[in-house]
PDB file of C-alpha atoms in Angstrom:
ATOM      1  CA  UNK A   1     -10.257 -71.419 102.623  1.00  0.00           C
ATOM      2  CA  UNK A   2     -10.503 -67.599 101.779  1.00  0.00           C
ATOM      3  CA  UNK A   3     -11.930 -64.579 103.590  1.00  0.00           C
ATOM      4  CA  UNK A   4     -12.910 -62.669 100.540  1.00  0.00           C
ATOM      5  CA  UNK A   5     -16.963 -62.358  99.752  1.00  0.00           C
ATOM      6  CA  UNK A   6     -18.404 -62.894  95.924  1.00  0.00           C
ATOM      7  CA  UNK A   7     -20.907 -60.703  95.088  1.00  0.00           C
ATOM      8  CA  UNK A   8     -24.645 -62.076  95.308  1.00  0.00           C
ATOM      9  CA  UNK A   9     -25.302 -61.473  91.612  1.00  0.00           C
ATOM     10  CA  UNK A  10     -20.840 -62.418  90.595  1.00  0.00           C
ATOM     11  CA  UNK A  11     -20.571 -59.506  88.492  1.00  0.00           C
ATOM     12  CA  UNK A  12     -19.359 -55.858  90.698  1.00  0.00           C
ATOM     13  CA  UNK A  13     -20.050 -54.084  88.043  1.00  0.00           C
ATOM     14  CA  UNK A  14     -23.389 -54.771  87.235  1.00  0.00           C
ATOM     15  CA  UNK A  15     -23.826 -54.892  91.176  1.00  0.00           C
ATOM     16  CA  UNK A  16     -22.748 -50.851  90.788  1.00  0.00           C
ATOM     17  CA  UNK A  17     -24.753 -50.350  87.860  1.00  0.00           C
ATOM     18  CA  UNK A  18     -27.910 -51.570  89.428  1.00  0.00           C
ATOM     19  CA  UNK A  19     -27.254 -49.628  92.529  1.00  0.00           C
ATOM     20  CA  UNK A  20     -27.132 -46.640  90.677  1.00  0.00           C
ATOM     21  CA  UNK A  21     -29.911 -47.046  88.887  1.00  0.00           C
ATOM     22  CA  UNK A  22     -31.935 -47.890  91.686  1.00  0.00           C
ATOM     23  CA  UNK A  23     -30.858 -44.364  93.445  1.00  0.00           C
ATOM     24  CA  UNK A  24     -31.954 -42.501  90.461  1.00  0.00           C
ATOM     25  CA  UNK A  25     -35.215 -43.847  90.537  1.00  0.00           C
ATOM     26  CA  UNK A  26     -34.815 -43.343  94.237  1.00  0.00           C
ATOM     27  CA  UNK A  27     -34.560 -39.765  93.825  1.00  0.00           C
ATOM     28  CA  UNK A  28     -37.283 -39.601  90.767  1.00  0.00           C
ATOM     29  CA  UNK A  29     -39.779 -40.806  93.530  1.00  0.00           C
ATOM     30  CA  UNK A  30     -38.607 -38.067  95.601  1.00  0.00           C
ATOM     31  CA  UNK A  31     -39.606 -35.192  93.477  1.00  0.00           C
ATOM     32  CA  UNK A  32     -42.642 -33.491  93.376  1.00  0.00           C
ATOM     33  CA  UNK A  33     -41.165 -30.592  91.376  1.00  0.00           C
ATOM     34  CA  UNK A  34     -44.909 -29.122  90.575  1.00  0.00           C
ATOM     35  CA  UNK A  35     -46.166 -28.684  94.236  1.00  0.00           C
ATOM     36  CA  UNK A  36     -44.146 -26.379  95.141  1.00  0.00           C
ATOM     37  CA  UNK A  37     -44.336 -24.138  91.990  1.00  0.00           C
ATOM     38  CA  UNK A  38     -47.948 -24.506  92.414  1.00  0.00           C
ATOM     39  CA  UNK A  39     -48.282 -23.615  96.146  1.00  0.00           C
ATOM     40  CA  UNK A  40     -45.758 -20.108  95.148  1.00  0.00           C
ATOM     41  CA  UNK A  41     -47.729 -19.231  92.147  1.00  0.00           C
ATOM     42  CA  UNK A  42     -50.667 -19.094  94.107  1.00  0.00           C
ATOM     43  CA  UNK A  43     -48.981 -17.508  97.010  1.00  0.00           C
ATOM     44  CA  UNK A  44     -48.171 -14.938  93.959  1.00  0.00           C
ATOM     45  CA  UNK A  45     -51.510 -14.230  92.571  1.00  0.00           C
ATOM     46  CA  UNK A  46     -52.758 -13.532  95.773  1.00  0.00           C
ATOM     47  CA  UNK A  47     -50.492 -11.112  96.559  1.00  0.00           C
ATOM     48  CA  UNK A  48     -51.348  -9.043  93.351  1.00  0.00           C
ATOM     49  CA  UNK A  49     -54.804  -7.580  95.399  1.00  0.00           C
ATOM     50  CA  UNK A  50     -53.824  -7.335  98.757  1.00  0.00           C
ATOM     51  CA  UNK A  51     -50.880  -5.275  97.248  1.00  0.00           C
ATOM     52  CA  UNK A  52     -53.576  -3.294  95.365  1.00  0.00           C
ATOM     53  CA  UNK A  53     -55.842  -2.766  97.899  1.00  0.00           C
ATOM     54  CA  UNK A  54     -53.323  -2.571 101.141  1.00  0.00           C
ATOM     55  CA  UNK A  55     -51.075   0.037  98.842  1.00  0.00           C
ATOM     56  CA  UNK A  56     -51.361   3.721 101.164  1.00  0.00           C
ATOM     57  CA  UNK A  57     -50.425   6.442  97.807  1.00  0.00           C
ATOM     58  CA  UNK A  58     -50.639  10.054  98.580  1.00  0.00           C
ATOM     59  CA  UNK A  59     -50.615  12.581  95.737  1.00  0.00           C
ATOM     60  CA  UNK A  60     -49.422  16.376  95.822  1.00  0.00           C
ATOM     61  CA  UNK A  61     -51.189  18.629  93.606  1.00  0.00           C
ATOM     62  CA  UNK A  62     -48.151  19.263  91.377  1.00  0.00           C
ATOM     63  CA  UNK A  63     -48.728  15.406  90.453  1.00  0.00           C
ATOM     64  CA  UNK A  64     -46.216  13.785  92.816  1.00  0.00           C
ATOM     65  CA  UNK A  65     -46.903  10.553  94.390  1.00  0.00           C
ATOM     66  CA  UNK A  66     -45.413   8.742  97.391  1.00  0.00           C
ATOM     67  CA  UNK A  67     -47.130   4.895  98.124  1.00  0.00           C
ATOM     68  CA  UNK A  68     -46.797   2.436 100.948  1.00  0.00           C
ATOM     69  CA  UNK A  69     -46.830  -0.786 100.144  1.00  0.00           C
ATOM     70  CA  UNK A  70     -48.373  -2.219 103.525  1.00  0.00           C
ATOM     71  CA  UNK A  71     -50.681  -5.201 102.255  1.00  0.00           C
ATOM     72  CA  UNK A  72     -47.041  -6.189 100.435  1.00  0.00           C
ATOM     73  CA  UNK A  73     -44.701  -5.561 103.152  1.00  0.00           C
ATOM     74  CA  UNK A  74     -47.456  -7.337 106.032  1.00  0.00           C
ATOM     75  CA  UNK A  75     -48.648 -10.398 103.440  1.00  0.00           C
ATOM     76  CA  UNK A  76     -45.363 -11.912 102.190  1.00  0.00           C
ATOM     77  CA  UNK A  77     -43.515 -13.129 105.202  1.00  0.00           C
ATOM     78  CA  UNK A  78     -46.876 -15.196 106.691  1.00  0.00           C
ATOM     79  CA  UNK A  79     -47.790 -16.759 102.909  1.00  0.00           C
ATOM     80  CA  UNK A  80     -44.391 -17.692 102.435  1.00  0.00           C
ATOM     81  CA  UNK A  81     -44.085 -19.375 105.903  1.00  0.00           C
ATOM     82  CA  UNK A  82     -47.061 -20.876 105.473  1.00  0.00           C
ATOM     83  CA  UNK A  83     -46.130 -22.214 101.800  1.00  0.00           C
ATOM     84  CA  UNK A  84     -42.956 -23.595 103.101  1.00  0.00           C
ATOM     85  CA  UNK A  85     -44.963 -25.708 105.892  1.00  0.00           C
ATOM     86  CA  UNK A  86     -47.479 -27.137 103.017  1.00  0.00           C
ATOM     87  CA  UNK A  87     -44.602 -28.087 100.636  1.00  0.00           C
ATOM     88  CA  UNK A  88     -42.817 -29.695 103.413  1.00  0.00           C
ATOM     89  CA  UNK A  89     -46.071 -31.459 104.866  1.00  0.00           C
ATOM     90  CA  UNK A  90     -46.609 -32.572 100.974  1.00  0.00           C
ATOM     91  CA  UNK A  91     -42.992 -33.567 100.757  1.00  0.00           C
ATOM     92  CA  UNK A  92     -43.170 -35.931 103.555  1.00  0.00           C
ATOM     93  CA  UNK A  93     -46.444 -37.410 103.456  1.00  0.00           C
ATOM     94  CA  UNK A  94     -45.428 -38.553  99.728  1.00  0.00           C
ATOM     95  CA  UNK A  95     -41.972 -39.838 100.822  1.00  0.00           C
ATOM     96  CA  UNK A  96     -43.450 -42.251 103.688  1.00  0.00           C
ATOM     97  CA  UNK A  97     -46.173 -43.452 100.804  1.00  0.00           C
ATOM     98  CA  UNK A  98     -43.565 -44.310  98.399  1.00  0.00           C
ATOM     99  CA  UNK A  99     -41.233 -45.438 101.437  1.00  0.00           C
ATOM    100  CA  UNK A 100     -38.243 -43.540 100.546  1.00  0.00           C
ATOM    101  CA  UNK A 101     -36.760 -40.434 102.815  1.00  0.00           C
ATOM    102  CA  UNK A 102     -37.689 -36.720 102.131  1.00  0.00           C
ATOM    103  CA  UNK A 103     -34.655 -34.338 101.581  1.00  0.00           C
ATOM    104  CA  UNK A 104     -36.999 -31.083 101.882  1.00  0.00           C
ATOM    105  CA  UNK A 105     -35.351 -29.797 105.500  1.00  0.00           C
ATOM    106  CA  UNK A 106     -32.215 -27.357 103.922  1.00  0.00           C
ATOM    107  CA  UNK A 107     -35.146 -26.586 100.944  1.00  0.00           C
ATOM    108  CA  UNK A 108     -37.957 -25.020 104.147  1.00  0.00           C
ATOM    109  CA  UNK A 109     -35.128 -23.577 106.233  1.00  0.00           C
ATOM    110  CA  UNK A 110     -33.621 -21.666 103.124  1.00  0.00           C
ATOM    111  CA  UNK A 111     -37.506 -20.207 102.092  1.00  0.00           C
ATOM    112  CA  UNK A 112     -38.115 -19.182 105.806  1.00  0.00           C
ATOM    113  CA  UNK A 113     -34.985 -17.142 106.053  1.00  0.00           C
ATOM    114  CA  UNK A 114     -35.587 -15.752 102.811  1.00  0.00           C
ATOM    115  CA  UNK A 115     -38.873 -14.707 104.292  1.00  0.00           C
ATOM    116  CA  UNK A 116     -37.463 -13.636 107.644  1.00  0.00           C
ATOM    117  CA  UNK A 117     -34.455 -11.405 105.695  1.00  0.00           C
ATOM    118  CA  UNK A 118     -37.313  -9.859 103.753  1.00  0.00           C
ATOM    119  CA  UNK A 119     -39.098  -8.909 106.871  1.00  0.00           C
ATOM    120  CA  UNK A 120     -36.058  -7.535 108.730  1.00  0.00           C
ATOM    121  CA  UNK A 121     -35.256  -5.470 105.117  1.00  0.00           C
ATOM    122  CA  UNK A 122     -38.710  -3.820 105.081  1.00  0.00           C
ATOM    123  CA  UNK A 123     -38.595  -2.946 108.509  1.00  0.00           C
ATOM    124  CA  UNK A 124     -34.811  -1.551 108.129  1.00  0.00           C
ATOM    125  CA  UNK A 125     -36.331   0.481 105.327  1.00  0.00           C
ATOM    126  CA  UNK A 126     -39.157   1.850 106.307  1.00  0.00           C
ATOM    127  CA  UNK A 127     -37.399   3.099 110.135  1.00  0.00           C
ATOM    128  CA  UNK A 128     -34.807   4.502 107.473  1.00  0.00           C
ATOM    129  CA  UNK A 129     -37.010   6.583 104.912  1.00  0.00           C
ATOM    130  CA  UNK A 130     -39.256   8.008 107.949  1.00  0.00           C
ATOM    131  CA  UNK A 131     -35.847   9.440 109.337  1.00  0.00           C
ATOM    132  CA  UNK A 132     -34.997  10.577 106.428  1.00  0.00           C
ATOM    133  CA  UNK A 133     -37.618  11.346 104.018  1.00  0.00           C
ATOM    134  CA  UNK A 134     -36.353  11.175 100.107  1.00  0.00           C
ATOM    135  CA  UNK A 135     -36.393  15.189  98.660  1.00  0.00           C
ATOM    136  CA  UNK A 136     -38.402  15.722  95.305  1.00  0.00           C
ATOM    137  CA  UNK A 137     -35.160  16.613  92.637  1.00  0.00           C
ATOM    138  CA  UNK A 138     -33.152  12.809  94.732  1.00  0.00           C
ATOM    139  CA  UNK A 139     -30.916  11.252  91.976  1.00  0.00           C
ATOM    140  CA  UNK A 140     -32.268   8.019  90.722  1.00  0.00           C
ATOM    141  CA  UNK A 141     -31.597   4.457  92.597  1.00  0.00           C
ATOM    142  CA  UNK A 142     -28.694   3.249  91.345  1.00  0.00           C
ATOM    143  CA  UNK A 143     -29.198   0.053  89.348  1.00  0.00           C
ATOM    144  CA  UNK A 144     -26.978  -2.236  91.768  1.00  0.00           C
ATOM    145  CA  UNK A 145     -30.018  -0.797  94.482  1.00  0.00           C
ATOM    146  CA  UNK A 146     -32.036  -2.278  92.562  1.00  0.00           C
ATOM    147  CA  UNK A 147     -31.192  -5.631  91.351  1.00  0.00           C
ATOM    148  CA  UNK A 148     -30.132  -5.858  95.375  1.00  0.00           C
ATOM    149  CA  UNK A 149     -33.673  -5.129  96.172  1.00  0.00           C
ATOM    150  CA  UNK A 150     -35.440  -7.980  93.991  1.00  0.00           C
ATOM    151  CA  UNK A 151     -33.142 -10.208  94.949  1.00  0.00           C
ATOM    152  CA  UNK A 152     -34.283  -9.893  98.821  1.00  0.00           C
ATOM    153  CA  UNK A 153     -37.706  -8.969  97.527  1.00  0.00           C
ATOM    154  CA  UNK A 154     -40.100 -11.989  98.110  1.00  0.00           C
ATOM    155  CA  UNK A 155     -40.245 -13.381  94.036  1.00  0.00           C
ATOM    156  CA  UNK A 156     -36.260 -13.075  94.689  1.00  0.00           C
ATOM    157  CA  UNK A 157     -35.746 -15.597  97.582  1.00  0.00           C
ATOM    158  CA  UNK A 158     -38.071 -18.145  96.003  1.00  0.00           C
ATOM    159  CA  UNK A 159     -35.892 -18.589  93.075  1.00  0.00           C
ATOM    160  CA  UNK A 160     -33.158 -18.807  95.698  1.00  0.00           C
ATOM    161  CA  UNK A 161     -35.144 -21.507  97.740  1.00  0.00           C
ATOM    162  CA  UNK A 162     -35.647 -23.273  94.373  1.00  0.00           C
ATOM    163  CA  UNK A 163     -31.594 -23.381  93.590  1.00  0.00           C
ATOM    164  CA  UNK A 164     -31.565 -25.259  96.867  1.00  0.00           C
ATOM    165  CA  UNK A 165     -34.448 -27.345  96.250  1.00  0.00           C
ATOM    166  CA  UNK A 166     -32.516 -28.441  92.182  1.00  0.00           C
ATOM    167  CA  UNK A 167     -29.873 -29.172  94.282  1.00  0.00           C
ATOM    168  CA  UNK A 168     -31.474 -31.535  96.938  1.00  0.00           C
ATOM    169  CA  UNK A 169     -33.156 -33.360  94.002  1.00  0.00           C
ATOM    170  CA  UNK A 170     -30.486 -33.371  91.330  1.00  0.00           C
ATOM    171  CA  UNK A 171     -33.303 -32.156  89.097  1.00  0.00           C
ATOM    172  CA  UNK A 172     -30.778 -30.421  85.989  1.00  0.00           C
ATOM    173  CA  UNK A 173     -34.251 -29.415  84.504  1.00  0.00           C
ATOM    174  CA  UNK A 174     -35.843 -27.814  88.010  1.00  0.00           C
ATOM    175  CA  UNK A 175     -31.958 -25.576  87.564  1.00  0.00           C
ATOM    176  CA  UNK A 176     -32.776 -24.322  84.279  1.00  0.00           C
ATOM    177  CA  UNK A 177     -36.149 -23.390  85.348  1.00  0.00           C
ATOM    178  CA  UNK A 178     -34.965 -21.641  88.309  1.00  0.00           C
ATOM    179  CA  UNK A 179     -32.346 -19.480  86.453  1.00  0.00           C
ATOM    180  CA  UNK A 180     -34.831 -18.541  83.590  1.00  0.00           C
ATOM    181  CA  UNK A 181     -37.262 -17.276  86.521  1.00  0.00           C
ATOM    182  CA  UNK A 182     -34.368 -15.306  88.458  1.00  0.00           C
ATOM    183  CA  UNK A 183     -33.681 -13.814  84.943  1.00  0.00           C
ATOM    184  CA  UNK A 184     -37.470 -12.446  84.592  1.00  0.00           C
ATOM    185  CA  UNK A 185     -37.511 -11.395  88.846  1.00  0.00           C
ATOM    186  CA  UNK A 186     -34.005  -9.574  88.833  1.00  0.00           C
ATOM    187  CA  UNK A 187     -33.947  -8.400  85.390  1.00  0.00           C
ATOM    188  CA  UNK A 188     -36.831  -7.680  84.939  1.00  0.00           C
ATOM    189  CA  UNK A 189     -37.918  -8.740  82.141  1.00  0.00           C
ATOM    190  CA  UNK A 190     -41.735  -7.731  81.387  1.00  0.00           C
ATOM    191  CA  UNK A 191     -42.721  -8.778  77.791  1.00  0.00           C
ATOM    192  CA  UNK A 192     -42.895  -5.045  77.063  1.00  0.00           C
ATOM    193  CA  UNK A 193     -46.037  -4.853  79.546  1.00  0.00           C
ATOM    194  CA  UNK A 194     -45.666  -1.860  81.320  1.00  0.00           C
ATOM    195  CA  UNK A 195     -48.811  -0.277  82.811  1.00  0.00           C
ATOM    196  CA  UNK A 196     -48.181   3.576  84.278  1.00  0.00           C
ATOM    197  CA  UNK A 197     -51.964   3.995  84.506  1.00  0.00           C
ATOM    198  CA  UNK A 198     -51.434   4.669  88.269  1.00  0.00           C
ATOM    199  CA  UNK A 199     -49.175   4.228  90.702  1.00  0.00           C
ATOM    200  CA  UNK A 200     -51.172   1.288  92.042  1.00  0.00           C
ATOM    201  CA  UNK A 201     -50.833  -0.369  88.453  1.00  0.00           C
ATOM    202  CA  UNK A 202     -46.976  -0.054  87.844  1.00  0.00           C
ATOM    203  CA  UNK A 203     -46.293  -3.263  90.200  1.00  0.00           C
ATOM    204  CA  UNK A 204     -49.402  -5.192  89.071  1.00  0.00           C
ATOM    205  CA  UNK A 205     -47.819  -6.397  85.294  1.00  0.00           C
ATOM    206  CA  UNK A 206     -44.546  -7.931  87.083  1.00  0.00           C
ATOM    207  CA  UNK A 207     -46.213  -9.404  89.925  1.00  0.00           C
ATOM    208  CA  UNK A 208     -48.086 -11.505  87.456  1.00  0.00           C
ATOM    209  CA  UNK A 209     -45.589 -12.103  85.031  1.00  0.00           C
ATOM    210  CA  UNK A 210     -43.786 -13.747  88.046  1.00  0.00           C
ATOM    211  CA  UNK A 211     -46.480 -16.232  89.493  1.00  0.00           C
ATOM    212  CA  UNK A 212     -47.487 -16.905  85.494  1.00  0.00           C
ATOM    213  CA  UNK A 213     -43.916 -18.319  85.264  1.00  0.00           C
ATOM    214  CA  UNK A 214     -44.277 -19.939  88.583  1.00  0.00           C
ATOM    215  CA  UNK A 215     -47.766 -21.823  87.147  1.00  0.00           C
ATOM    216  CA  UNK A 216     -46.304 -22.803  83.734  1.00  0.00           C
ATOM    217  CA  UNK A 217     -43.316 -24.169  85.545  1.00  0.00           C
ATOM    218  CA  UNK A 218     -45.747 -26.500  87.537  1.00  0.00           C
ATOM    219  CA  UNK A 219     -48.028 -27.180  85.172  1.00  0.00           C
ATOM    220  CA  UNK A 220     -44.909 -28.255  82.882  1.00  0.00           C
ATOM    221  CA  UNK A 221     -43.472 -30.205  85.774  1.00  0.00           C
ATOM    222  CA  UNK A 222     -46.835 -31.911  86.465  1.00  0.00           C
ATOM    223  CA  UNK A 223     -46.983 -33.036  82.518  1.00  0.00           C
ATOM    224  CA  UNK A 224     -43.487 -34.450  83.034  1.00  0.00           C
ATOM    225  CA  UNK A 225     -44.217 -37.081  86.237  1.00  0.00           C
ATOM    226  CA  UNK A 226     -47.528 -37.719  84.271  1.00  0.00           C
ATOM    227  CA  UNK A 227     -45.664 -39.120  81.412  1.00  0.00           C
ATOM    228  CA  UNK A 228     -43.015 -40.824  83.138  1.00  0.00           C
ATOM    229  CA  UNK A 229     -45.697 -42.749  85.622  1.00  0.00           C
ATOM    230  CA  UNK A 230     -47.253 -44.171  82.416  1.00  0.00           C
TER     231      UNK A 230
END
């Protein structure tokens, strides 16, 4: 008499290979890769008139501006918490209808302390500039400033949320995405739509260049599960 256990099915390998296929399909049920694109793009859109129409500018009579971006600064960190809480709500409610477990935890947490370093970064900035107001002949912002600055800049930490979010799902095609989006946030890169109408206007092309990426992305993600569910 022996100790050893056969396999139900007497081949391991096959055993393996069916285990591993159902996991993939495990983790195909898991996604619902066009939610959350669709709940940021929104989030997005809607920024573009409270930034218009919460935007303080003051003009000199030589011609020199100097703008407060209140609606901005005040809107971001609320929309993105609440975004965060409807993709996670969404995330679980379809994980206990397909009966499988919802990975979205690390995916929230990583949005809400993008949206909480934003928050601190505005506030650092603003208590910094009214101590020490910028003079009219200041050098230009270096570029590093810059590229620093969109990264912590809301559109910035929701293509870092998203790296997380590729990486809780596996989802090689939700990574590509991601890094073509940071390339038109950080970049930027604007189509060669600038608009220096007014001061209001110069932050109105990017803004919807962003949550147009953001909508194709879930309208292309959306078309994908379509497909596959057929």
């Amino acid at each position: 008499m022996t100790t050893d256990s056969a396999p139900a099915g007497g081949d391991p390998r096959s055993l393996l290979s069916d285990v591993r296929t159902l996991a993939h399909r495990v983790r195909l049920d898991q996604r619902v890769t066009w939610f959350p694109l669709l709940v940021l793009a929104a989030a997005t859109y809607i920024a573009v008139p409270i930034d218009w129409f919460g935007m303080q500018v003051d003009c000199t009579p030589d011609g020199a501006c100097h703008f407060d971006r209140k609606g901005f600064v005040w809107y971001w960190p609320f929309a993105l918490l609440i975004a965060y809480t409807l993709i996670a709500a969404c995330y679980i409610r379809v994980a206990r209808n397909r009966g499988v477990g919802a990975r979205i935890l690390p995916y929230a947490v990583t949005g809400a302390i993008g949206a909480a370093v934003f928050s601190a970064a505005a506030i650092l900035v603003r208590l910094y500039f009214a101590a020490n107001p910028v003079p009219e002949n200041a050098p230009p912002t270096p570029e590093w400033v810059l590229l620093f600055d969109r990264l912590i800049a809301p559109s910035g930490t929701i293509g870092i949320a998203l790296l997380v979010l590729a990486r809780l799902e596996r989802n090689l095609a939700l990574l590509a995405f991601t890094i073509g989006y940071l390339a038109v946030v950080l970049i930027p890169v604007n189509f060669g739509w600038v608009d220096h109408s007014s001061t209001r206007a110069e932050f109105l092309p990017q803004q919807i260049i962003n949550g147009t990426v953001l909508l194709l992305g879930a309208a292309g993600f959306a078309l994908t599960r379509r497909r596959s569910n057929r």
